[in-house]
Amino acid sequence: MANSDLALFTGNANRDLAEKVAHHLGVPLGQAEVGSFSDGEVHVEFLENVRGRDVFVIQPTCAPANTQLMELLAMLDALKRASAARITAVVPYFGYARQDRRANGRTPITAKLVADLITTAGADRVLTMDLHADQIQGFFDMPVDNIYASPVLLGELNRMALENLVVISPDVGGVVRARALAKRLDAELAIIDKRRPRANEAQVMHIIGSVEGRNCVIVDDMVDTANTLSRAATALKEKGAKSVMAAVTHPVLSGKAMENIEGSGLDTMLVTDTIPLSPEAAASDKIRVLTISELLAEAIRRVNREDSVSSLFPE
């Protein structure tokens, strides 16, 4: 595929990100009408020829998740029927990723269902960022490029030049991610041991590692209700942490998230623009947004040119 064959489209989930990606790629954002009928049914129409082109659709499945997902599926189906040569679903935030297994009896594996829907709709490959669970890549019978926001977050943390730094994993499951960042920052690692009595609730138990008098950075792939994050920040401050910062890829920020963040011991939260912030979150002095548009654009460019994507993230 030559770069001249590249076509870039977006739904309504995160148009600002799509426009930034288009700018970095040096291509215009494709013309498409993506809306809904009066009863809420999604309606899609592409207003330019895509026959034989290498098409990328940027559409995170963030809130309202079902609407954004349906927009993505309808766009993929329309492109397939319009004879696009190759269709890549660019899903910076892959919704339903937390439902990647049967945690209890008689529950669905919805992440697999969404993968099947995207496949059936007509995608030839998927480009996503910081999947909640790496094994979701195996739910697709097509190539999946799972890229990482770590270079963007790492660059900002290096620029801040924090001294006496310790990287915090908010749970045992996030140790691999936190350890990788700690290695690149030449920092120590600590782990928060917690129990989760029910969904979206967390109770911090104790901290494994030394945090007294240290600048702490909590690393995670997403922040939803911020209950875990706020409790972790408060626990770290109680253990004598000098400052507490969070570095998170996906700012889901649902429910009482902003109330939890504003009332916690968290000093700053770095997030990326995979998901657009609500007006309340955008107005918060504690939240700073870093764009992943240049990184995403480079990944798209490499897919288009059949170059290596993994080499963007050296060991």
CSV table of C-alpha atoms in Angstrom, one decimal:
chain,number,residue,atom,x,y,z
A,1,MET,CA,0.0,0.0,0.0
A,2,ALA,CA,1.3,3.4,-0.9
A,3,ASN,CA,0.7,6.4,1.3
A,4,SER,CA,-1.5,8.0,-1.4
A,5,ASP,CA,-4.0,5.1,-0.9
A,6,LEU,CA,-4.4,5.9,2.8
A,7,ALA,CA,-7.8,7.2,3.8
A,8,LEU,CA,-8.7,8.3,7.3
A,9,PHE,CA,-12.2,8.5,8.8
A,10,THR,CA,-13.8,9.0,12.2
A,11,GLY,CA,-17.1,8.7,14.0
A,12,ASN,CA,-18.2,10.9,16.7
A,13,ALA,CA,-16.3,9.3,19.7
A,14,ASN,CA,-13.2,11.5,19.5
A,15,ARG,CA,-13.1,13.7,16.5
A,16,ASP,CA,-10.4,16.0,18.0
A,17,LEU,CA,-8.0,13.1,18.2
A,18,ALA,CA,-8.7,12.0,14.7
A,19,GLU,CA,-8.1,15.6,13.4
A,20,LYS,CA,-4.7,15.7,15.2
A,21,VAL,CA,-3.8,12.3,13.7
A,22,ALA,CA,-4.7,13.5,10.2
A,23,HIS,CA,-2.5,16.5,10.7
A,24,HIS,CA,0.5,14.4,11.6
A,25,LEU,CA,-0.1,12.1,8.7
A,26,GLY,CA,-0.5,15.0,6.3
A,27,VAL,CA,-3.8,13.7,4.9
A,28,PRO,CA,-7.3,15.2,5.1
A,29,LEU,CA,-9.9,13.6,7.3
A,30,GLY,CA,-12.3,11.8,5.1
A,31,GLN,CA,-15.8,13.0,4.6
A,32,ALA,CA,-18.6,10.9,6.1
A,33,GLU,CA,-21.9,11.6,7.7
A,34,VAL,CA,-22.2,9.7,11.0
A,35,GLY,CA,-25.4,10.4,13.0
A,36,SER,CA,-28.6,8.8,14.0
A,37,PHE,CA,-32.3,8.8,13.1
A,38,SER,CA,-34.9,10.2,15.5
A,39,ASP,CA,-35.4,6.8,17.2
A,40,GLY,CA,-31.6,6.6,17.9
A,41,GLU,CA,-30.6,4.2,15.1
A,42,VAL,CA,-27.1,4.9,13.9
A,43,HIS,CA,-26.9,6.1,10.3
A,44,VAL,CA,-23.6,6.2,8.3
A,45,GLU,CA,-22.8,7.5,4.8
A,46,PHE,CA,-19.4,8.0,3.2
A,47,LEU,CA,-19.2,11.0,1.0
A,48,GLU,CA,-16.1,10.1,-1.0
A,49,ASN,CA,-14.8,7.1,-3.0
A,50,VAL,CA,-13.0,4.5,-1.0
A,51,ARG,CA,-12.8,1.7,-3.6
A,52,GLY,CA,-9.3,0.0,-3.5
A,53,ARG,CA,-8.0,2.3,-0.7
A,54,ASP,CA,-6.3,1.4,2.6
A,55,VAL,CA,-8.9,2.8,5.0
A,56,PHE,CA,-8.4,3.5,8.8
A,57,VAL,CA,-11.4,4.3,11.0
A,58,ILE,CA,-10.6,6.0,14.3
A,59,GLN,CA,-13.3,5.3,16.9
A,60,PRO,CA,-12.7,4.6,20.6
A,61,THR,CA,-15.6,2.8,22.1
A,62,CYS,CA,-15.9,5.1,25.1
A,63,ALA,CA,-19.1,6.5,26.7
A,64,PRO,CA,-21.7,6.1,25.5
A,65,ALA,CA,-20.1,2.8,24.7
A,66,ASN,CA,-22.9,1.1,22.9
A,67,THR,CA,-23.5,4.1,20.6
A,68,GLN,CA,-19.8,4.5,19.8
A,69,LEU,CA,-19.5,0.7,19.1
A,70,MET,CA,-22.5,0.7,16.8
A,71,GLU,CA,-21.1,3.7,14.9
A,72,LEU,CA,-17.8,1.8,14.4
A,73,LEU,CA,-19.6,-1.4,13.2
A,74,ALA,CA,-21.8,0.5,10.8
A,75,MET,CA,-18.8,2.4,9.4
A,76,LEU,CA,-16.9,-0.9,8.9
A,77,ASP,CA,-19.8,-2.5,7.2
A,78,ALA,CA,-20.3,0.5,4.9
A,79,LEU,CA,-16.6,0.5,3.9
A,80,LYS,CA,-16.7,-3.3,3.2
A,81,ARG,CA,-19.7,-2.8,0.9
A,82,ALA,CA,-17.9,0.1,-0.8
A,83,SER,CA,-15.0,-2.1,-1.8
A,84,ALA,CA,-12.2,-0.7,0.3
A,85,ALA,CA,-9.1,-2.7,-0.3
A,86,ARG,CA,-8.2,-3.0,3.4
A,87,ILE,CA,-10.0,-1.8,6.5
A,88,THR,CA,-8.3,-1.1,9.9
A,89,ALA,CA,-10.4,-0.4,12.9
A,90,VAL,CA,-8.3,2.0,15.0
A,91,VAL,CA,-9.8,1.7,18.5
A,92,PRO,CA,-7.6,3.7,20.9
A,93,TYR,CA,-9.8,2.7,23.8
A,94,PHE,CA,-11.2,-0.8,23.5
A,95,GLY,CA,-14.4,-0.9,25.6
A,96,TYR,CA,-15.7,-4.0,27.2
A,97,ALA,CA,-12.1,-5.1,27.7
A,98,ARG,CA,-12.6,-5.8,31.4
A,99,GLN,CA,-15.1,-8.5,30.5
A,100,ASP,CA,-12.4,-10.8,29.1
A,101,ARG,CA,-13.3,-13.9,31.1
A,102,ARG,CA,-16.1,-15.5,33.1
A,103,ALA,CA,-15.6,-14.2,36.6
A,104,ASN,CA,-18.8,-15.8,37.8
A,105,GLY,CA,-21.3,-18.4,36.5
A,106,ARG,CA,-23.8,-17.5,33.7
A,107,THR,CA,-21.9,-14.3,32.6
A,108,PRO,CA,-20.7,-13.4,29.1
A,109,ILE,CA,-17.2,-12.9,27.8
A,110,THR,CA,-18.2,-9.6,26.2
A,111,ALA,CA,-14.7,-8.7,25.0
A,112,LYS,CA,-14.8,-11.8,22.8
A,113,LEU,CA,-18.3,-10.8,21.6
A,114,VAL,CA,-17.1,-7.3,20.6
A,115,ALA,CA,-14.1,-8.9,18.8
A,116,ASP,CA,-16.5,-11.1,16.8
A,117,LEU,CA,-18.7,-8.1,15.9
A,118,ILE,CA,-15.8,-6.1,14.6
A,119,THR,CA,-14.7,-9.1,12.6
A,120,THR,CA,-18.1,-9.7,11.1
A,121,ALA,CA,-18.6,-6.0,10.3
A,122,GLY,CA,-15.6,-6.1,7.9
A,123,ALA,CA,-12.4,-5.1,9.6
A,124,ASP,CA,-9.2,-6.7,8.2
A,125,ARG,CA,-7.1,-5.7,11.2
A,126,VAL,CA,-7.3,-3.8,14.5
A,127,LEU,CA,-5.0,-1.1,15.9
A,128,THR,CA,-5.6,-0.4,19.6
A,129,MET,CA,-3.7,1.0,22.6
A,130,ASP,CA,-3.0,-0.4,26.1
A,131,LEU,CA,-5.5,-3.3,26.1
A,132,HIS,CA,-6.7,-4.0,29.6
A,133,ALA,CA,-5.8,-7.7,29.0
A,134,ASP,CA,-3.2,-8.7,26.4
A,135,GLN,CA,-5.0,-12.0,25.7
A,136,ILE,CA,-7.9,-10.1,24.1
A,137,GLN,CA,-5.6,-10.0,21.0
A,138,GLY,CA,-6.3,-13.8,20.7
A,139,PHE,CA,-10.1,-13.1,20.5
A,140,PHE,CA,-9.6,-11.8,16.9
A,141,ASP,CA,-8.9,-14.0,13.9
A,142,MET,CA,-7.0,-11.2,12.3
A,143,PRO,CA,-3.8,-9.1,13.0
A,144,VAL,CA,-4.1,-6.9,16.1
A,145,ASP,CA,-1.5,-4.2,16.9
A,146,ASN,CA,-1.6,-3.3,20.6
A,147,ILE,CA,0.5,-0.2,20.9
A,148,TYR,CA,1.5,1.5,24.2
A,149,ALA,CA,1.2,5.0,25.6
A,150,SER,CA,4.3,4.5,27.7
A,151,PRO,CA,6.6,6.6,25.5
A,152,VAL,CA,4.3,9.6,25.8
A,153,LEU,CA,3.9,9.2,29.6
A,154,LEU,CA,7.6,8.4,30.1
A,155,GLY,CA,8.6,11.5,28.1
A,156,GLU,CA,6.5,13.7,30.4
A,157,LEU,CA,7.8,12.1,33.5
A,158,ASN,CA,11.4,12.5,32.4
A,159,ARG,CA,10.7,16.1,31.6
A,160,MET,CA,9.4,16.7,35.1
A,161,ALA,CA,12.7,15.2,36.5
A,162,LEU,CA,11.2,14.1,39.8
A,163,GLU,CA,13.8,13.1,42.4
A,164,ASN,CA,13.6,10.2,44.8
A,165,LEU,CA,10.9,8.6,42.6
A,166,VAL,CA,9.1,5.3,43.2
A,167,VAL,CA,6.6,3.7,40.7
A,168,ILE,CA,3.5,2.2,42.2
A,169,SER,CA,1.5,-0.7,40.9
A,170,PRO,CA,-2.1,-0.3,42.1
A,171,ASP,CA,-2.5,-4.1,42.2
A,172,VAL,CA,-0.6,-7.3,41.6
A,173,GLY,CA,-2.0,-7.5,38.0
A,174,GLY,CA,-0.3,-4.2,37.0
A,175,VAL,CA,3.2,-5.2,38.3
A,176,VAL,CA,4.6,-5.9,34.8
A,177,ARG,CA,3.5,-2.5,33.5
A,178,ALA,CA,4.8,-0.7,36.5
A,179,ARG,CA,8.1,-2.6,36.6
A,180,ALA,CA,8.7,-1.7,32.9
A,181,LEU,CA,8.2,2.0,33.6
A,182,ALA,CA,10.3,1.9,36.8
A,183,LYS,CA,13.1,0.4,34.8
A,184,ARG,CA,13.1,3.1,32.2
A,185,LEU,CA,12.8,5.8,34.9
A,186,ASP,CA,15.6,4.1,37.0
A,187,ALA,CA,13.2,4.2,39.9
A,188,GLU,CA,12.2,1.7,42.6
A,189,LEU,CA,8.9,-0.2,42.5
A,190,ALA,CA,6.2,-0.6,45.2
A,191,ILE,CA,2.9,-2.6,45.1
A,192,ILE,CA,-0.5,-1.8,46.7
A,193,ASP,CA,-2.2,-4.9,48.0
A,194,LYS,CA,-5.9,-4.5,48.0
A,195,ARG,CA,-9.1,-6.4,48.0
A,196,ARG,CA,-12.1,-5.7,45.8
A,197,PRO,CA,-15.4,-6.7,47.6
A,198,ARG,CA,-17.4,-5.9,44.5
A,199,ALA,CA,-17.1,-4.3,41.0
A,200,ASN,CA,-15.8,-0.7,41.0
A,201,GLU,CA,-15.0,-0.9,44.8
A,202,ALA,CA,-11.6,-1.3,46.2
A,203,GLN,CA,-10.2,-1.4,49.7
A,204,VAL,CA,-6.5,-0.7,50.1
A,205,MET,CA,-4.9,-3.2,52.6
A,206,HIS,CA,-1.2,-2.4,52.7
A,207,ILE,CA,1.8,-1.2,50.7
A,208,ILE,CA,4.7,-3.4,49.7
A,209,GLY,CA,7.7,-1.2,49.5
A,210,SER,CA,9.1,2.0,50.9
A,211,VAL,CA,7.3,5.2,50.0
A,212,GLU,CA,8.0,7.5,53.0
A,213,GLY,CA,9.4,10.9,51.8
A,214,ARG,CA,9.2,9.7,48.2
A,215,ASN,CA,7.6,11.1,45.0
A,216,CYS,CA,5.1,8.4,44.0
A,217,VAL,CA,3.8,7.7,40.5
A,218,ILE,CA,0.8,5.3,40.3
A,219,VAL,CA,0.7,3.6,36.9
A,220,ASP,CA,-2.4,2.0,35.4
A,221,ASP,CA,-4.0,1.4,32.0
A,222,MET,CA,-7.3,3.1,32.9
A,223,VAL,CA,-9.1,5.0,35.6
A,224,ASP,CA,-12.9,4.5,35.7
A,225,THR,CA,-14.7,5.5,39.0
A,226,ALA,CA,-11.2,6.4,40.5
A,227,ASN,CA,-12.2,4.7,43.7
A,228,THR,CA,-9.1,2.5,43.6
A,229,LEU,CA,-6.9,5.4,42.6
A,230,SER,CA,-8.2,7.8,45.3
A,231,ARG,CA,-7.8,5.1,48.0
A,232,ALA,CA,-4.3,4.3,46.8
A,233,ALA,CA,-3.3,8.0,46.8
A,234,THR,CA,-4.7,8.5,50.3
A,235,ALA,CA,-2.9,5.3,51.6
A,236,LEU,CA,0.4,6.5,50.1
A,237,LYS,CA,0.1,9.9,51.8
A,238,GLU,CA,-0.7,8.2,55.1
A,239,LYS,CA,2.5,6.2,54.7
A,240,GLY,CA,4.5,9.4,54.3
A,241,ALA,CA,4.7,9.9,50.6
A,242,LYS,CA,5.9,13.4,49.7
A,243,SER,CA,3.7,13.6,46.5
A,244,VAL,CA,1.4,11.3,44.6
A,245,MET,CA,0.9,11.4,40.9
A,246,ALA,CA,-0.9,9.0,38.6
A,247,ALA,CA,0.0,8.2,35.0
A,248,VAL,CA,-3.0,6.6,33.2
A,249,THR,CA,-3.7,5.9,29.6
A,250,HIS,CA,-7.5,5.8,29.4
A,251,PRO,CA,-9.5,8.5,31.4
A,252,VAL,CA,-12.9,6.7,31.5
A,253,LEU,CA,-13.9,8.8,34.6
A,254,SER,CA,-17.4,7.6,35.1
A,255,GLY,CA,-19.8,7.9,38.1
A,256,LYS,CA,-18.3,9.8,41.0
A,257,ALA,CA,-14.8,9.8,39.5
A,258,MET,CA,-14.2,13.5,39.7
A,259,GLU,CA,-15.5,13.7,43.2
A,260,ASN,CA,-13.2,10.9,44.3
A,261,ILE,CA,-10.2,12.5,42.6
A,262,GLU,CA,-10.8,16.0,44.0
A,263,GLY,CA,-11.2,14.6,47.5
A,264,SER,CA,-8.2,12.3,47.4
A,265,GLY,CA,-4.5,12.7,48.2
A,266,LEU,CA,-3.7,12.7,44.5
A,267,ASP,CA,-1.7,15.8,43.5
A,268,THR,CA,-1.6,15.3,39.7
A,269,MET,CA,-3.0,12.9,37.2
A,270,LEU,CA,-1.4,12.5,33.7
A,271,VAL,CA,-3.8,11.0,31.2
A,272,THR,CA,-3.8,10.7,27.4
A,273,ASP,CA,-6.5,11.8,24.9
A,274,THR,CA,-7.6,8.3,23.8
A,275,ILE,CA,-10.9,9.3,25.4
A,276,PRO,CA,-12.2,12.9,25.4
A,277,LEU,CA,-12.6,14.4,28.8
A,278,SER,CA,-16.0,15.6,30.2
A,279,PRO,CA,-16.2,19.4,30.9
A,280,GLU,CA,-15.8,18.8,34.6
A,281,ALA,CA,-12.7,16.7,34.1
A,282,ALA,CA,-11.2,19.1,31.6
A,283,ALA,CA,-11.7,22.0,34.2
A,284,SER,CA,-9.9,20.1,37.0
A,285,ASP,CA,-6.5,21.5,38.0
A,286,LYS,CA,-5.4,17.9,38.9
A,287,ILE,CA,-5.7,16.5,35.4
A,288,ARG,CA,-3.2,17.0,32.6
A,289,VAL,CA,-3.8,15.6,29.2
A,290,LEU,CA,-1.0,14.4,26.9
A,291,THR,CA,-1.8,13.6,23.3
A,292,ILE,CA,-1.0,10.3,21.7
A,293,SER,CA,-1.9,11.6,18.2
A,294,GLU,CA,1.7,11.6,16.9
A,295,LEU,CA,2.3,8.1,18.2
A,296,LEU,CA,-0.9,6.8,16.8
A,297,ALA,CA,-0.2,8.5,13.4
A,298,GLU,CA,3.2,6.9,13.2
A,299,ALA,CA,1.6,3.5,13.9
A,300,ILE,CA,-1.0,4.1,11.2
A,301,ARG,CA,1.8,5.2,8.8
A,302,ARG,CA,3.7,2.0,9.5
A,303,VAL,CA,0.7,-0.3,9.0
A,304,ASN,CA,0.0,1.5,5.7
A,305,ARG,CA,3.6,1.1,4.5
A,306,GLU,CA,3.8,-2.5,5.8
A,307,ASP,CA,6.6,-1.5,8.2
A,308,SER,CA,7.2,-2.8,11.7
A,309,VAL,CA,4.9,-1.4,14.4
A,310,SER,CA,6.6,-3.3,17.3
A,311,SER,CA,9.9,-1.5,16.6
A,312,LEU,CA,8.2,1.7,17.9
A,313,PHE,CA,8.6,0.2,21.4
A,314,PRO,CA,12.2,-1.1,21.8
A,315,GLU,CA,12.9,-3.4,24.8
